[in-house]
XYZ file of C-alpha atoms in Angstrom:
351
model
C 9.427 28.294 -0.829
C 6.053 26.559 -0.968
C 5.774 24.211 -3.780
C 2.617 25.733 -5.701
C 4.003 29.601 -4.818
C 5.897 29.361 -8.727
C 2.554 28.124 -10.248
C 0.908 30.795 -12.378
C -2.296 31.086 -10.284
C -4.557 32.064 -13.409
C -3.796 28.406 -14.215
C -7.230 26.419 -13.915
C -5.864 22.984 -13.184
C -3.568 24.387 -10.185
C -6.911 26.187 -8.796
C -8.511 22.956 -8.849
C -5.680 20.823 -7.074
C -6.438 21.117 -3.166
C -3.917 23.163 -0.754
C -0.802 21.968 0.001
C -1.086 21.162 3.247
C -4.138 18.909 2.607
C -2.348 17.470 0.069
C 0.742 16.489 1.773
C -0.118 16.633 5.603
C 2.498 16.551 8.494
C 3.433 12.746 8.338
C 6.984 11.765 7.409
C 6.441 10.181 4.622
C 4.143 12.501 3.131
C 7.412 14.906 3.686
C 9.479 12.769 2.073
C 7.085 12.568 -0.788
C 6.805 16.393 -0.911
C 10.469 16.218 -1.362
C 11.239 14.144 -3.730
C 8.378 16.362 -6.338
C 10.399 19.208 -5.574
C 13.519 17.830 -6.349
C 12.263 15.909 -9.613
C 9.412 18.225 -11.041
C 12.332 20.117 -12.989
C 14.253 17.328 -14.662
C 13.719 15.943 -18.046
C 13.611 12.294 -16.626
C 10.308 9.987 -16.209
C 8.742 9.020 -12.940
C 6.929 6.305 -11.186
C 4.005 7.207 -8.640
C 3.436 3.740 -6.508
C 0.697 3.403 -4.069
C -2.665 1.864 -3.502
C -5.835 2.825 -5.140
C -7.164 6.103 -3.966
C -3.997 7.574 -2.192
C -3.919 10.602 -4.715
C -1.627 9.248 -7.539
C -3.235 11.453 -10.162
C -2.703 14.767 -7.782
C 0.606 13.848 -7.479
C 1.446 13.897 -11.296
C -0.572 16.856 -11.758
C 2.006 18.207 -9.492
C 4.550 17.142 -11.160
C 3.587 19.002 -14.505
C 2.250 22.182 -13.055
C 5.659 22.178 -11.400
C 7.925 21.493 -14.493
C 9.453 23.868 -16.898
C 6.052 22.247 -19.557
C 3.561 23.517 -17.408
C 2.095 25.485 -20.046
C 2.097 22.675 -22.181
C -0.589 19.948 -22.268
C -1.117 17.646 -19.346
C -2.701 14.365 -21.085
C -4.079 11.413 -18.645
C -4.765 8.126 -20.176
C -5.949 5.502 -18.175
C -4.882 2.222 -19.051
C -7.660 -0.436 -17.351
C -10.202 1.813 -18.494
C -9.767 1.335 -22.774
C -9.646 -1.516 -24.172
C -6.388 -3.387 -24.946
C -7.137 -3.970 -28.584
C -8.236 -0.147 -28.671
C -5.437 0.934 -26.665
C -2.823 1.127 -28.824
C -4.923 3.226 -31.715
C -5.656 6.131 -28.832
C -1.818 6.047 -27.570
C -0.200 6.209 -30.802
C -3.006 6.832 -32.977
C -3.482 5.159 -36.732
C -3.300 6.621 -40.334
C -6.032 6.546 -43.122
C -7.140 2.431 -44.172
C -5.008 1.140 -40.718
C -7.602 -1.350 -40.072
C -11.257 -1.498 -41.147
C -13.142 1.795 -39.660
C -10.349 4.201 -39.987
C -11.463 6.781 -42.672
C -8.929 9.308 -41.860
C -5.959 9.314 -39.941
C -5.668 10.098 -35.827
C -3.199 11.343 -33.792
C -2.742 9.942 -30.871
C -2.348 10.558 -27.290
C 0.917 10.284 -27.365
C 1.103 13.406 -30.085
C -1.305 15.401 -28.196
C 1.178 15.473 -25.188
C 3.533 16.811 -27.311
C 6.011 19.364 -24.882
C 3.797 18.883 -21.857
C 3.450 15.756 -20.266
C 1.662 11.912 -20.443
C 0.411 10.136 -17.245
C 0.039 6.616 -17.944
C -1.961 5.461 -14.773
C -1.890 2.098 -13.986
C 0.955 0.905 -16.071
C 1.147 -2.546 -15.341
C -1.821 -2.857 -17.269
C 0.030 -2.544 -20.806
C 0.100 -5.771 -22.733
C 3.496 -6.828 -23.736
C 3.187 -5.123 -27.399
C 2.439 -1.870 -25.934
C 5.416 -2.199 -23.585
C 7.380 -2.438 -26.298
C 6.607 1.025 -28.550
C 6.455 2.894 -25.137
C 10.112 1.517 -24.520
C 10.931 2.997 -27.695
C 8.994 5.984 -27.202
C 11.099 6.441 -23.962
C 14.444 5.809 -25.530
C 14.598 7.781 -28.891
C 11.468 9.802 -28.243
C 9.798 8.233 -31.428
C 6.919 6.025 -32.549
C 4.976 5.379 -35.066
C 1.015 5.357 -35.909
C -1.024 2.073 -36.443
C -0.385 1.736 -40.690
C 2.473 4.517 -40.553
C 5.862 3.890 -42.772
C 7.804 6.622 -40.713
C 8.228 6.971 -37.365
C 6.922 10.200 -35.681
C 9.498 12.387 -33.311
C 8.157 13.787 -30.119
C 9.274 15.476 -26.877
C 7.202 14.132 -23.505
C 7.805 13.750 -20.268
C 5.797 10.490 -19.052
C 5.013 9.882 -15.776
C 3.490 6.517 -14.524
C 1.389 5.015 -11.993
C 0.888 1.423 -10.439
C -1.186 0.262 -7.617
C 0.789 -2.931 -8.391
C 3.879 -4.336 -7.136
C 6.101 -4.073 -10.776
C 8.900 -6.234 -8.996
C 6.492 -9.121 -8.718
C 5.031 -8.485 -12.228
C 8.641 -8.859 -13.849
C 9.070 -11.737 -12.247
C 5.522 -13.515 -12.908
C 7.108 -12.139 -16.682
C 4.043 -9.541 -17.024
C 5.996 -6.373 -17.267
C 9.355 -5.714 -18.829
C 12.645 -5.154 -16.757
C 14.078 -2.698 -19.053
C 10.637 -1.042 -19.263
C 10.654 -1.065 -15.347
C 13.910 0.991 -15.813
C 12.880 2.980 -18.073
C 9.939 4.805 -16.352
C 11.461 4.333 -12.994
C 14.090 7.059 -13.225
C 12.498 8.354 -9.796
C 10.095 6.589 -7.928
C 7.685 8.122 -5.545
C 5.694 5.958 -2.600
C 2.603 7.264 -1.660
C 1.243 5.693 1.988
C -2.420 4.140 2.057
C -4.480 7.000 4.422
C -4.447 4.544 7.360
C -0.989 5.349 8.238
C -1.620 9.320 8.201
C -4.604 9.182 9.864
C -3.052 12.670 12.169
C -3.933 14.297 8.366
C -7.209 13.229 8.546
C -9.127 16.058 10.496
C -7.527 18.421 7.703
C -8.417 16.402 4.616
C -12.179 16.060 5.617
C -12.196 19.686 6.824
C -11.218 20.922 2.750
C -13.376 18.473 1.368
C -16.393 19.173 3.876
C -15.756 22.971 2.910
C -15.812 21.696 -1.079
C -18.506 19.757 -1.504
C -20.805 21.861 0.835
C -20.008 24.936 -1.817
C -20.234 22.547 -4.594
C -23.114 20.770 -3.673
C -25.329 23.632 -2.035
C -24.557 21.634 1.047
C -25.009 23.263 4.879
C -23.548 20.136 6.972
C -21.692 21.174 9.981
C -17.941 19.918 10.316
C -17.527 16.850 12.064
C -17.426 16.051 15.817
C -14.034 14.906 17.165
C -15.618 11.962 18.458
C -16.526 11.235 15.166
C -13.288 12.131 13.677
C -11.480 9.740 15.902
C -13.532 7.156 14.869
C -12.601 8.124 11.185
C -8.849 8.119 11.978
C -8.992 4.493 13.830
C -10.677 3.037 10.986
C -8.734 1.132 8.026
C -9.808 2.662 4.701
C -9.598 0.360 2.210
C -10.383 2.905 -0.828
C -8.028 5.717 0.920
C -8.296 9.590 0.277
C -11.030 7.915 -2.550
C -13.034 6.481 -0.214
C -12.855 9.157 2.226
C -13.946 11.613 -0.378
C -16.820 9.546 -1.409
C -18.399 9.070 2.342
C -18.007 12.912 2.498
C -19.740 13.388 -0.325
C -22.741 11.242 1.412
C -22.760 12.693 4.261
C -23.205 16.208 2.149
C -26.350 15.462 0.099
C -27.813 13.395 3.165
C -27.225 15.472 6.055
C -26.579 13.105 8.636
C -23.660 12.074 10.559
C -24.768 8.094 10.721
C -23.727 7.753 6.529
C -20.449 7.919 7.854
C -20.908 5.426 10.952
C -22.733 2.805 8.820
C -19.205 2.574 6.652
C -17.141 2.986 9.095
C -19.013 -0.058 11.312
C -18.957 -2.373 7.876
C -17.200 -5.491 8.853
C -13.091 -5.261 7.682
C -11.705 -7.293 5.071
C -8.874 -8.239 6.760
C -8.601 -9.624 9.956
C -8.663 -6.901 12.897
C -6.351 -9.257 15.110
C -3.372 -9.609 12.775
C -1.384 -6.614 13.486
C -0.821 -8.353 17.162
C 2.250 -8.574 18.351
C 3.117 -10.255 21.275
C 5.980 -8.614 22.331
C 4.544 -7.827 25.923
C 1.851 -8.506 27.909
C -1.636 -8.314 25.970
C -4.902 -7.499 28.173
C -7.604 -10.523 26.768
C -10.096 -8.867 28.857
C -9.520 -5.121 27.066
C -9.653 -6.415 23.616
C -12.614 -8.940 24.218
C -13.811 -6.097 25.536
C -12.983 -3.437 22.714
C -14.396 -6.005 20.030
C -17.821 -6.803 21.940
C -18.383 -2.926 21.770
C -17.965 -2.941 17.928
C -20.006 -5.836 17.330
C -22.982 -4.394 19.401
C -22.709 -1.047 18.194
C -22.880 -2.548 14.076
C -25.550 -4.514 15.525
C -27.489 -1.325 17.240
C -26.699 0.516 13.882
C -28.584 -1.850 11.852
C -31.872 -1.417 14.359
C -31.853 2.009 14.518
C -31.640 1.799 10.454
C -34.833 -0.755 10.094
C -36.603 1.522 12.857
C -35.973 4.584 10.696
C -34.145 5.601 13.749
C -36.625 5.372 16.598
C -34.865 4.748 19.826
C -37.727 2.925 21.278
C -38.534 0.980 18.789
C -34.791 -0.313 18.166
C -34.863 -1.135 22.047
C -37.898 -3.244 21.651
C -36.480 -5.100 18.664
C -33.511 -5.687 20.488
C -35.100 -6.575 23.832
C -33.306 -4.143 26.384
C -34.528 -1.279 27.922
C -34.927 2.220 26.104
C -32.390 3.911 29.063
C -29.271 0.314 28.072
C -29.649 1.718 24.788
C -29.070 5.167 25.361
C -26.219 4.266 27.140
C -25.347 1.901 24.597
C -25.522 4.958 22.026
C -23.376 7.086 24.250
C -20.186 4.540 24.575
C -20.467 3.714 20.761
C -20.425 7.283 20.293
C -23.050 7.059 18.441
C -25.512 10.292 17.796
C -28.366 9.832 20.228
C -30.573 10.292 17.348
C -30.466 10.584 13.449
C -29.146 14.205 12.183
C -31.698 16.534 10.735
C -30.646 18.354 7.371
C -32.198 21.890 7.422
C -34.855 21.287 6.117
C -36.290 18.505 8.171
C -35.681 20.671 11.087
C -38.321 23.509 9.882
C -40.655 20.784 9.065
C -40.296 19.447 12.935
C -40.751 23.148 13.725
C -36.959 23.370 15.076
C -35.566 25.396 12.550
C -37.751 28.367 13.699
């Protein structure tokens, strides 16, 4: 049975989430992801979401509630970087009437407000060592209590967490508590950075080129597959973020070279250090292969300060206007800058 086929469709959150097979793809590990949701959506236990920034953390955990027996109940996101640390505490657990200077009535907190649905903690690892301790409380007895309360409060959550951190390393650099660790690490779930399910790729920029052209009043075409496997060779630092960002650009802009200026930026690691040399390695094909990408960032950036006049970027670079056509061509570059609609009917080409 497909995963979202028991979610009550009148349900606004689910018609916001993107299809499932956008959202899981046909990679392994996006299958064993997909699995391990199923399995856990249902049971009463917590769950960690690990991967880096941008590989869809938060989708995942909306999953996880729309899935659960609380669907119907509140789904409350708190994100930890984002608030304070000495205003953290008040807006998880909330604070009673004269708590501290400024508190005029009492609050509930997060926390409360999640109260039979379910609390996504993203980035977890950012909790200082007082918070870690009430949520480990929170997560053994179900209780807590406000900022200034005498009694402690009882409630019934289901808390799901989120790292882009290593929490092994942070337990022992002493930043994050073991029996925390346990605690919200009932079932863990690995999401993989977008560079290793780059085969997904076509169908994730095909929903979101779909989206944001609806949502944006946008009338870009889809991309070339030249283009696209461009796209899936390149790193992504940001992931599905990142990815979802440049689309975005490429909407309100209208033209395909948004995309190739990002994907041409320089990498922050180093290109070479996936090499292994475990057979013979052509020095000729990969001098080769990098010369290519350094000239075609290089004929990028002319075509940019020549508001993309061919002949004057040839000029600037001293070669002939035909070597830089060809140059264009084998770069797989567009041979010249794409026209949104309207620039077309002002050339007199959208007539």
């Amino acid at each position: 049975m497909p995963l979202l086929a028991g979610i009550n469709s009148d349900n606004i959150a689910a018609q916001q989430l993107p299809p499932e097979m956008v959202v899981f793809g046909q990679t392994t590990a996006m299958r064993d992801v997909r699995q391990r949701l199923e399995r856990v959506a249902g049971a009463n236990i917590s769950v960690l979401i690990s991967g880096e920034s941008g590989t869809g953390k938060d989708i995942v955990a909306r999953l996880l509630h729309l899935y659960s027996p609380w669907s119907s109940g509140p789904f409350v996101k708190v994100n930890c970087p984002a608030i304070p640390g000495t205003l953290l505490e008040s807006e998880l657990f909330g604070y009673e009437k004269g708590a501290f200077t400024g508190a005029y009535g009492s609050k509930p907190g997060r926390v409360e407000m999640a109260h039979r649905g379910t609390l996504f903690l993203d980035e977890i690892a950012e909790l200082d060592a007082a918070l870690q301790a009430k949520l480990l409380q929170l997560l053994q007895d179900g209780q807590f209590s406000r900022i200034g309360a005498q009694e402690d409060k009882k409630v019934e959550v289901r808390v799901v967490c989120a790292t882009n951190r290593q929490i092994h390393q942070e337990i022992e650099q002493g930043h994050f508590r073991q029996d925390l660790f346990y605690r919200i690490a009932a079932m863990t779930i690995h999401l993989p950075p977008l560079r290793e399910r780059a085969v997904d790729l076509p169908v994730i920029c095909e929903y979101l080129l779909r989206y944001y052209n609806d949502k944006l009043n946008g009338r870009v075409p889809m991309l070339r597959p030249a283009l696209l496997s461009k796209m899936q060779a390149y790193h992504w630092p940001g992931n599905v973020r990142q990815l979802e960002n440049l689309i975005k650009r490429y909407v309100v802009m209208g033209t395909e070279d948004v995309i190739l200026s990002e994907l041409l930026q320089p990498c922050e690691h180093d290109p070479f250090e996936a090499l292994v040399f475990d057979g013979p390695i052509s020095l000729k094909k990969l001098t080769r292969q990098t010369v290519r990408k350094i000239e075609a960032k290089i004929i990028l950036k002319a075509l940019h300060a020549n508001n993309w006049n061919r002949k004057k970027a040839a000029r600037s670079l001293d070669i002939s206007y035909r070597a830089l056509l060809y140059k264009l061509k084998d770069a797989g570059i567009p041979p010249r800058r794409s026209a949104s609609p309207s620039t077309k009917q002002a050339d007199g080409k959208g007539k």
